[in-house]
Amino acid sequence: MTTHTTLKLNGERLLRQLRELGEIGADPDAGGRTRIALSDDEKAGRDRVVAWMRELDLDVTIDRIGNVFGTLRADTQDADDRAHRPLMLGSHIDTVRNAGALDGCYGVLAGLAVVRAFREAGVKPRRAITVGAFTNEEGVRYQPDMMGSLVYAGGLAVDEALATRGIDGTRLGDELARIGYAGDMEPGAILPHEYVELHIEQGPILEAENVRIGVVENLQGISWQRVTVQGSANHAGTTPTHLRHDAGWVAAAVATFLRELAVQSGTTLATIGMLNIEPNVINVIPRKAVFTVDLRDPDEARLQEAERRLADFLVESAQREGVRIETERLVRFEPVVFDAALLDVIEASAARLGFSHRRMTSGAGHDAQMIARIAPSAMIFVPSRGGISHNPREHTDDDQLIDGANVLLDVVVKRVALA
Amino acid sequence: MTTHTTLKLNGERLLRQLRELGEIGADPDAGGRTRIALSDDEKAGRDRVVAWMRELDLDVTIDRIGNVFGTLRADTQDADDRAHRPLMLGSHIDTVRNAGALDGCYGVLAGLAVVRAFREAGVKPRRAITVGAFTNEEGVRYQPDMMGSLVYAGGLAVDEALATRGIDGTRLGDELARIGYAGDMEPGAILPHEYVELHIEQGPILEAENVRIGVVENLQGISWQRVTVQGSANHAGTTPTHLRHDAGWVAAAVATFLRELAVQSGTTLATIGMLNIEPNVINVIPRKAVFTVDLRDPDEARLQEAERRLADFLVESAQREGVRIETERLVRFEPVVFDAALLDVIEASAARLGFSHRRMTSGAGHDAQMIARIAPSAMIFVPSRGGISHNPREHTDDDQLIDGANVLLDVVVKRVALA
């Protein structure tokens, strides 16, 4: 067995591929790109990634939900576990509207860069390496998000996922067939031995603390609810304060309550991102307010506590203001704890390469949280300038991108050894 | 001189005219009606009112802003002040979208009922009586509201008003000419000796206190502002609370602050009726919030105090959350105090007719507040069920409507005497 110092990551090639993929679906004005899952532009992105997989002579497989896998075979017999249960790397290449060029693309293309390092050195891994690009991570057109990895991990039946109706009325399965990515493989058939996902942080912590590498030890639980407040419209000039049933004020009171809850907790994050009031007229007390609540916490008990306190506050507010309040659960994922052994390896690789590093929590959802249901998993983060993502201004310095990919390569080499 | 007991108000006729006018511009489904100023339906309403004025043999005059006046001549020489400076009654017949049948129509048609009582008794007033229907009180299509009376009182140049562009892009003067109501008279040419406006309360107080007649002694000052908060959009899952610049949260904090201010003050009313946030996405911290603030108080000093406290709170909030806040003044009217002598007369009439009554403040704006700039003015209120207005469910009992008109008749008789 050779030492892994013989493997060299081609950073320039990785950066070039990020730029090339980022030009597919480019927005006319805003400097971003839009590759909504299963659109023509996303098909073009898939085609490009598959072409790059074939350039590397990978075995390309598509599953029934459209997840794309490129596998570098191991130097082992077919019967060996190391052939059939690969180390999996990956992420996704679909985007939100007017997105940056990194996000999921970075994890997929860094996976290809790792495989390329093997190819260019002419060495084979002892365990197969599979690079995956999961379908519809963003959930812009079809709900839920992280759908491809969720189906892959058995959390959603593939036929149910294929029957999903999009916000444009289309059926996901039809669109998948239309773009030519309705594969034959059953989701989950390539069972990963381990899974590692490299990603930009999408938050401000690494930059703020001037740390190079994030060793992501867990991923927050997410609770999304839609809250509907039904009050009474009335004249703003003639209705005394104590006779009001102001749905807009109740929404505002919830927002200020949640801010206090978040500050007190220290770990819970709370956001009202969407809010609409009716009739939305300057001199009419709002009759109705519909808003969403996004609660997150790395600890399930604390997340449940936040949900309970919110529910209590809604009951109190309904009584105090004389309004009706209904809530609807939209999304609920428990926190995910990543694999301790993988975390140690990532930390050791970052240290060996001389990069400052810290354990941290992922605030966003990622495919890794789904794959963690079926295989030991972990994530590696690189800094995001200003914490900005889902935006053309999303940015990570080139050398930071290459450093992250080098940590990934180092981890892979340690886990698959060389032939 | 005869006593005014010879005059009898025809209540059935008044109710029938209210129903007939309420059928013009009827909405297909909702049970309301829509006669936006200077629309075809509002022209039909004007035509009906003018026809009723002619039935009563009134002198009909239209001014350049489209205000319609019907005058019952006095039994005096042309040179007499009582011929040229009439007692004016009135209100408006334009409506909001999907309105009730009363609102301004009640004041106009009750004015005609008063004049009819003179006609039917065959007596002439010592002072002329003019019934006015002012243009565009509601301000739905063209801003500002109360436009016809504002122009009439000299608060807005007629040419400027005619040049107003509507929300549909039309020019007010063109629409006025199109419907045939661009008159010749200069606004203000018929200078009222006094002005009395009968109106539904549009608030819940008379009903809640089981009082028949509101003697409106003043009208709240109104302060409308548009507030724009510019924060930063960021990921709801990855951005720590202390690094947020949440424009939506600032809007919510303002709403809860204003509620506290209103409760503490006891007289100030504060409403956020319109609020829009961007990008309005469930997992994105709002980048921008635009909302309106409606502040009202019958006392100018207290209204200014509320404005000052709001301004201070906005400065503090901008600093605390790291956002930019801009405010734009949309409307500002000082409180109006109605004429003490007229109030005494109204109160005496209500008492003489055996109706419970109370002094009160008008929370809404009315044409009377504009005419008060050029003539002693006052208003009479009747109860609104549930305080509801600008809504098909707007309702005042028939006998309450007739009682209010009888108070108006009694006041008119006292002010103009009989021939």
Coordinates of C-alpha atoms in Angstrom, one line a residue, chain B:
Chain B
M1 CA -94.0 82.5 12.1
T2 CA -95.5 79.0 12.5
T3 CA -94.0 76.5 15.0
H4 CA -91.9 73.8 13.6
T5 CA -94.3 71.2 14.9
T6 CA -96.0 71.6 11.5
L7 CA -93.0 69.9 9.9
K8 CA -93.0 66.2 9.7
L9 CA -90.2 64.0 8.5
N10 CA -91.2 61.3 6.0
G11 CA -89.2 58.4 7.4
E12 CA -90.5 55.8 5.0
R13 CA -89.4 57.8 2.1
L14 CA -86.0 58.3 3.5
L15 CA -85.6 54.5 4.1
R16 CA -86.8 53.8 0.5
Q17 CA -84.3 56.2 -1.0
L18 CA -81.5 54.7 1.0
R19 CA -82.5 51.3 -0.3
E20 CA -82.8 52.6 -3.9
L21 CA -79.5 54.3 -3.9
G22 CA -78.0 51.2 -2.3
E23 CA -79.0 49.1 -5.2
I24 CA -76.9 51.2 -7.6
G25 CA -73.6 49.5 -8.2
A26 CA -74.7 46.4 -6.3
D27 CA -72.1 43.7 -6.1
P28 CA -73.0 40.4 -7.8
D29 CA -72.4 38.1 -4.8
A30 CA -71.4 39.7 -1.6
G31 CA -74.6 41.7 -0.8
G32 CA -72.7 45.1 -0.9
R33 CA -72.3 47.8 -3.4
T34 CA -69.4 49.5 -5.1
R35 CA -69.6 53.1 -6.2
I36 CA -66.0 54.3 -6.4
A37 CA -65.8 58.0 -7.1
L38 CA -66.3 59.0 -10.7
S39 CA -67.0 55.5 -11.9
D40 CA -70.0 54.7 -14.1
D41 CA -71.9 53.3 -11.1
E42 CA -71.1 56.5 -9.0
K43 CA -72.4 58.6 -12.0
A44 CA -75.6 56.6 -11.8
G45 CA -75.8 57.3 -8.1
R46 CA -75.3 61.0 -8.7
D47 CA -77.9 61.1 -11.4
R48 CA -80.4 59.6 -9.0
V49 CA -79.7 62.1 -6.3
V50 CA -79.9 65.0 -8.7
A51 CA -83.2 63.7 -10.0
W52 CA -84.5 63.6 -6.4
M53 CA -83.2 67.2 -5.8
R54 CA -85.1 68.3 -8.9
E55 CA -88.3 66.5 -7.7
L56 CA -88.0 68.8 -4.7
D57 CA -87.6 71.7 -7.0
L58 CA -84.2 72.6 -5.5
D59 CA -81.6 74.8 -7.4
V60 CA -79.0 72.3 -8.5
T61 CA -75.4 73.5 -8.8
I62 CA -72.3 71.5 -9.6
D63 CA -68.9 73.0 -8.9
R64 CA -65.6 72.4 -10.7
I65 CA -64.6 69.5 -8.5
G66 CA -68.0 67.8 -9.0
N67 CA -69.5 68.6 -5.7
V68 CA -73.3 68.6 -6.1
F69 CA -75.6 71.1 -4.3
G70 CA -79.3 71.3 -4.1
T71 CA -80.7 74.5 -2.5
L72 CA -84.1 75.2 -1.1
R73 CA -84.5 79.0 -1.5
A74 CA -85.2 81.2 1.5
D75 CA -88.2 83.6 1.6
T76 CA -85.8 86.5 1.5
Q77 CA -84.5 89.1 -0.9
D78 CA -81.5 88.2 -3.0
A79 CA -79.3 90.7 -1.2
D80 CA -80.0 89.1 2.2
D81 CA -77.2 87.1 3.9
R82 CA -79.8 84.4 4.5
A83 CA -80.2 83.8 0.8
H84 CA -76.6 83.7 0.0
R85 CA -75.2 81.9 3.0
P86 CA -77.4 78.9 3.5
L87 CA -77.4 76.3 6.3
M88 CA -75.6 73.4 4.6
L89 CA -76.4 69.7 5.2
G90 CA -74.6 66.9 3.5
S91 CA -72.1 64.2 3.2
H92 CA -71.1 62.1 0.2
I93 CA -72.4 59.2 -2.0
D94 CA -69.2 57.6 -3.2
T95 CA -68.3 54.3 -1.5
V96 CA -65.4 52.0 -0.8
R97 CA -65.4 48.6 -2.6
N98 CA -68.2 46.3 -1.3
A99 CA -69.6 48.9 1.0
G100 CA -72.7 49.1 3.1
A101 CA -75.7 51.2 2.0
L102 CA -75.5 54.0 4.7
D103 CA -72.2 55.8 5.4
G104 CA -72.3 59.1 3.5
C105 CA -75.6 58.4 1.7
Y106 CA -77.5 58.7 5.0
G107 CA -76.3 62.3 5.5
V108 CA -77.2 63.3 1.9
L109 CA -80.6 61.6 1.8
A110 CA -81.5 62.8 5.4
G111 CA -80.8 66.3 4.1
L112 CA -83.2 65.8 1.3
A113 CA -85.7 64.4 3.8
V114 CA -85.4 67.6 5.8
V115 CA -86.0 69.7 2.7
R116 CA -89.0 67.5 1.8
A117 CA -90.5 68.2 5.2
F118 CA -90.5 71.9 4.3
R119 CA -91.9 71.2 0.8
E120 CA -94.6 68.9 2.1
A121 CA -95.7 71.4 4.8
G122 CA -95.7 74.2 2.2
V123 CA -93.4 76.4 4.3
K124 CA -90.2 78.2 3.4
P125 CA -87.2 78.6 5.6
R126 CA -86.0 82.1 6.6
R127 CA -82.5 81.0 5.6
A128 CA -81.8 78.9 2.5
I129 CA -81.0 75.2 3.0
T130 CA -78.4 73.6 0.8
V131 CA -77.9 69.8 0.6
G132 CA -74.4 68.9 -0.6
A133 CA -72.9 65.6 -1.9
F134 CA -69.1 66.0 -1.9
T135 CA -66.9 64.3 -4.4
N136 CA -64.6 61.5 -3.5
E137 CA -64.8 61.3 0.2
E138 CA -63.5 57.8 0.4
G139 CA -60.3 58.3 -1.5
V140 CA -60.3 54.7 -2.9
R141 CA -59.3 55.6 -6.5
Y142 CA -57.9 59.1 -6.0
Q143 CA -55.9 60.4 -3.1
P144 CA -56.4 62.3 -0.8
D145 CA -59.8 61.2 0.6
M146 CA -62.3 63.9 1.6
M147 CA -61.1 65.6 -1.6
G148 CA -64.3 67.4 -2.6
S149 CA -64.8 69.1 0.8
L150 CA -61.1 69.8 1.1
V151 CA -61.1 71.6 -2.2
Y152 CA -64.4 73.4 -1.3
A153 CA -62.8 74.7 1.9
G154 CA -59.8 76.0 0.0
G155 CA -57.4 73.3 1.4
L156 CA -56.4 72.1 -2.0
A157 CA -56.3 74.0 -5.3
V158 CA -59.0 72.8 -7.7
D159 CA -56.6 72.5 -10.6
E160 CA -54.3 70.4 -8.6
A161 CA -57.2 68.1 -7.6
L162 CA -58.3 67.8 -11.2
A163 CA -54.8 66.7 -12.2
T164 CA -54.7 63.9 -9.6
R165 CA -53.8 60.5 -11.1
G166 CA -55.8 57.5 -9.9
I167 CA -54.6 54.1 -9.0
D168 CA -55.8 53.0 -12.4
G169 CA -53.8 55.8 -14.1
T170 CA -56.8 57.9 -15.0
R171 CA -56.8 61.7 -14.5
L172 CA -59.5 62.8 -12.1
G173 CA -60.5 65.8 -14.3
D174 CA -60.9 63.6 -17.3
E175 CA -63.1 61.1 -15.4
L176 CA -65.2 64.0 -14.0
A177 CA -65.8 65.4 -17.5
R178 CA -66.5 61.8 -18.8
I179 CA -69.4 61.3 -16.4
G180 CA -70.7 64.8 -17.0
Y181 CA -70.1 66.2 -13.5
A182 CA -67.4 68.8 -14.3
G183 CA -69.4 71.9 -13.2
D184 CA -68.8 75.6 -13.6
M185 CA -69.1 76.9 -10.1
E186 CA -65.9 77.7 -8.3
P187 CA -65.6 75.5 -5.2
G188 CA -66.6 77.5 -2.1
A189 CA -68.8 80.0 -3.9
I190 CA -71.8 79.0 -1.9
L191 CA -70.4 79.8 1.5
P192 CA -72.3 78.0 4.3
H193 CA -73.5 80.0 7.2
E194 CA -73.3 76.7 9.2
Y195 CA -72.8 73.1 8.3
V196 CA -74.4 70.0 9.9
E197 CA -73.5 66.4 8.9
L198 CA -75.6 63.4 10.0
H199 CA -73.7 60.1 9.9
I200 CA -73.6 56.6 11.2
E201 CA -71.0 56.3 14.0
Q202 CA -68.9 53.6 12.3
G203 CA -67.8 52.7 15.7
P204 CA -69.2 50.6 18.6
I205 CA -69.6 53.2 21.4
L206 CA -73.3 54.3 21.0
E207 CA -74.4 50.7 20.7
A208 CA -72.3 49.5 23.6
E209 CA -73.7 52.2 25.8
N210 CA -77.2 52.0 24.4
V211 CA -77.2 55.7 23.6
R212 CA -79.4 56.9 20.7
I213 CA -77.7 60.1 19.5
G214 CA -74.1 61.1 19.4
V215 CA -73.4 64.8 19.6
V216 CA -70.0 64.9 17.9
E217 CA -67.9 67.6 19.6
N218 CA -64.6 66.9 17.9
L219 CA -62.9 64.8 15.4
Q220 CA -59.6 63.1 16.0
G221 CA -56.3 64.3 14.5
I222 CA -55.0 61.7 12.1
S223 CA -51.3 60.9 11.5
W224 CA -50.5 58.3 8.8
Q225 CA -46.9 57.3 8.1
R226 CA -45.3 54.6 6.0
V227 CA -42.3 53.0 7.7
T228 CA -39.6 51.1 5.7
V229 CA -37.2 48.9 7.5
Q230 CA -34.1 47.7 5.6
G231 CA -32.4 44.8 7.3
S232 CA -30.5 41.8 5.8
A233 CA -31.9 38.6 4.4
N234 CA -30.2 35.5 5.9
H235 CA -30.7 31.9 6.5
A236 CA -33.1 31.2 9.4
G237 CA -31.2 28.1 10.4
T238 CA -27.6 29.3 10.4
T239 CA -27.8 32.9 11.6
P240 CA -27.4 33.3 15.4
T241 CA -29.9 35.6 17.0
H242 CA -27.4 38.3 17.9
L243 CA -26.1 38.5 14.3
R244 CA -29.6 39.1 12.8
H245 CA -30.9 42.2 11.1
D246 CA -34.5 41.1 11.0
A247 CA -36.7 43.7 9.4
G248 CA -39.8 41.7 10.1
W249 CA -39.0 41.5 13.8
V250 CA -38.5 45.3 13.9
A251 CA -42.0 45.7 12.4
A252 CA -43.4 43.4 15.0
A253 CA -41.6 45.2 17.8
V254 CA -43.1 48.5 16.6
A255 CA -46.6 46.9 16.6
T256 CA -46.3 45.7 20.1
F257 CA -44.8 49.1 21.2
L258 CA -47.7 50.9 19.7
R259 CA -50.2 48.7 21.4
E260 CA -48.6 49.5 24.8
L261 CA -48.6 53.2 23.9
A262 CA -52.3 53.1 23.0
V263 CA -53.2 51.3 26.2
Q264 CA -51.1 53.6 28.4
S265 CA -52.5 56.8 26.7
G266 CA -56.1 55.9 26.9
T267 CA -57.0 58.4 24.1
T268 CA -54.5 57.6 21.4
L269 CA -55.4 54.9 18.8
A270 CA -52.6 53.1 17.0
T271 CA -53.0 50.7 14.1
I272 CA -50.7 48.9 11.8
G273 CA -53.1 48.0 9.0
M274 CA -50.7 47.3 6.1
L275 CA -47.5 45.2 6.4
N276 CA -45.5 43.5 3.7
I277 CA -42.2 41.7 4.2
E278 CA -39.6 40.6 1.7
P279 CA -38.6 38.0 0.6
N280 CA -41.5 36.5 2.5
V281 CA -40.0 33.0 2.5
I282 CA -40.4 30.6 5.5
N283 CA -36.7 30.0 6.2
V284 CA -35.3 33.4 5.3
I285 CA -34.9 36.3 7.8
P286 CA -36.9 39.2 6.3
R287 CA -34.7 41.7 4.5
K288 CA -37.3 44.4 4.3
A289 CA -40.5 45.3 6.0
V290 CA -42.8 48.1 4.8
F291 CA -45.8 49.0 7.0
T292 CA -48.1 51.8 7.8
V293 CA -48.8 53.4 11.1
D294 CA -52.2 55.1 11.7
L295 CA -52.2 57.2 14.9
R296 CA -55.2 59.2 16.1
D297 CA -56.0 61.4 19.0
P298 CA -58.6 64.1 19.7
D299 CA -55.8 66.2 21.3
E300 CA -53.1 67.6 19.1
A301 CA -50.5 67.7 21.9
R302 CA -51.1 64.0 22.7
L303 CA -51.0 63.1 19.0
Q304 CA -47.6 64.8 18.7
E305 CA -46.4 63.0 21.8
A306 CA -47.4 59.7 20.2
E307 CA -45.5 60.6 17.0
R308 CA -42.5 61.6 19.0
R309 CA -42.5 58.4 21.1
L310 CA -42.8 56.3 17.9
A311 CA -39.9 58.2 16.3
D312 CA -37.7 57.6 19.4
F313 CA -38.6 53.9 19.4
L314 CA -37.7 53.7 15.7
V315 CA -34.3 55.2 16.4
E316 CA -33.6 52.8 19.3
S317 CA -34.8 49.8 17.2
A318 CA -32.6 50.7 14.3
Q319 CA -29.6 50.8 16.6
R320 CA -30.5 47.7 18.5
E321 CA -31.1 45.5 15.4
G322 CA -28.7 47.1 13.0
V323 CA -31.3 48.1 10.4
R324 CA -32.1 51.3 8.5
I325 CA -35.5 52.8 9.1
E326 CA -37.1 55.5 7.0
T327 CA -40.5 57.1 7.5
E328 CA -42.7 58.9 5.1
R329 CA -45.6 61.1 6.2
L330 CA -48.7 60.2 4.2
V331 CA -51.5 62.1 5.9
R332 CA -51.6 64.6 8.7
F333 CA -54.8 66.3 9.9
E334 CA -55.0 68.2 13.2
P335 CA -57.9 67.4 15.4
V336 CA -61.0 69.5 14.7
V337 CA -63.2 71.0 17.4
F338 CA -66.8 71.5 16.3
D339 CA -68.9 74.6 16.9
A340 CA -70.0 75.0 20.6
A341 CA -73.3 76.7 19.7
L342 CA -74.3 74.1 17.2
L343 CA -73.5 71.3 19.7
D344 CA -75.8 72.9 22.2
V345 CA -78.6 73.0 19.7
I346 CA -78.1 69.4 18.7
E347 CA -78.0 68.3 22.3
A348 CA -81.2 70.3 23.0
S349 CA -83.0 68.8 20.0
A350 CA -82.0 65.3 21.1
A351 CA -83.3 66.0 24.6
R352 CA -86.5 67.6 23.4
L353 CA -87.3 64.5 21.2
G354 CA -86.6 62.3 24.2
F355 CA -83.5 60.5 22.8
S356 CA -80.6 59.5 25.0
H357 CA -77.5 61.3 23.8
R358 CA -73.8 61.8 24.6
R359 CA -71.0 64.1 23.5
M360 CA -68.4 62.1 21.6
T361 CA -65.4 62.1 19.3
S362 CA -65.5 61.1 15.7
G363 CA -62.8 58.5 15.1
A364 CA -63.2 58.6 11.4
G365 CA -62.6 61.5 9.0
H366 CA -65.6 63.3 7.5
D367 CA -66.4 66.1 5.1
A368 CA -67.4 68.1 8.2
Q369 CA -63.8 68.4 9.3
M370 CA -63.0 70.2 6.0
I371 CA -66.1 72.5 6.0
A372 CA -65.3 73.4 9.6
R373 CA -62.4 75.5 8.1
I374 CA -64.9 77.9 6.5
A375 CA -68.1 77.6 8.6
P376 CA -69.3 76.7 12.1
S377 CA -69.8 72.9 11.8
A378 CA -71.0 69.9 13.8
M379 CA -72.0 66.3 13.4
I380 CA -74.7 64.0 14.6
F381 CA -74.1 60.3 15.0
V382 CA -76.5 57.3 15.1
P383 CA -75.5 53.9 16.3
S384 CA -73.7 51.4 14.0
R385 CA -74.4 47.7 14.9
G386 CA -71.1 46.1 16.0
G387 CA -69.3 49.3 15.0
I388 CA -69.0 47.8 11.5
S389 CA -68.7 50.0 8.4
H390 CA -67.1 49.8 5.0
N391 CA -68.7 46.4 4.8
P392 CA -72.0 45.0 3.6
R393 CA -72.8 44.1 7.2
E394 CA -72.9 47.8 8.1
H395 CA -76.3 48.3 9.8
T396 CA -78.3 50.8 11.7
D397 CA -81.9 50.0 12.7
D398 CA -84.6 51.8 10.6
D399 CA -86.0 53.6 13.7
Q400 CA -82.5 54.7 14.7
L401 CA -82.1 56.2 11.1
I402 CA -85.4 58.0 11.3
D403 CA -84.6 59.3 14.9
G404 CA -81.3 60.7 13.7
A405 CA -83.0 62.5 10.7
N406 CA -85.6 63.9 13.1
V407 CA -82.9 65.4 15.3
L408 CA -81.4 66.9 12.1
L409 CA -84.8 68.3 11.1
D410 CA -85.2 69.8 14.6
V411 CA -81.8 71.4 14.5
V412 CA -82.4 72.8 11.0
V413 CA -85.8 74.3 12.0
K414 CA -84.1 76.0 15.0
R415 CA -81.3 77.5 12.8
V416 CA -83.3 78.6 9.8
A417 CA -86.7 79.4 11.4
L418 CA -89.7 79.2 9.2
A419 CA -91.3 81.6 6.9

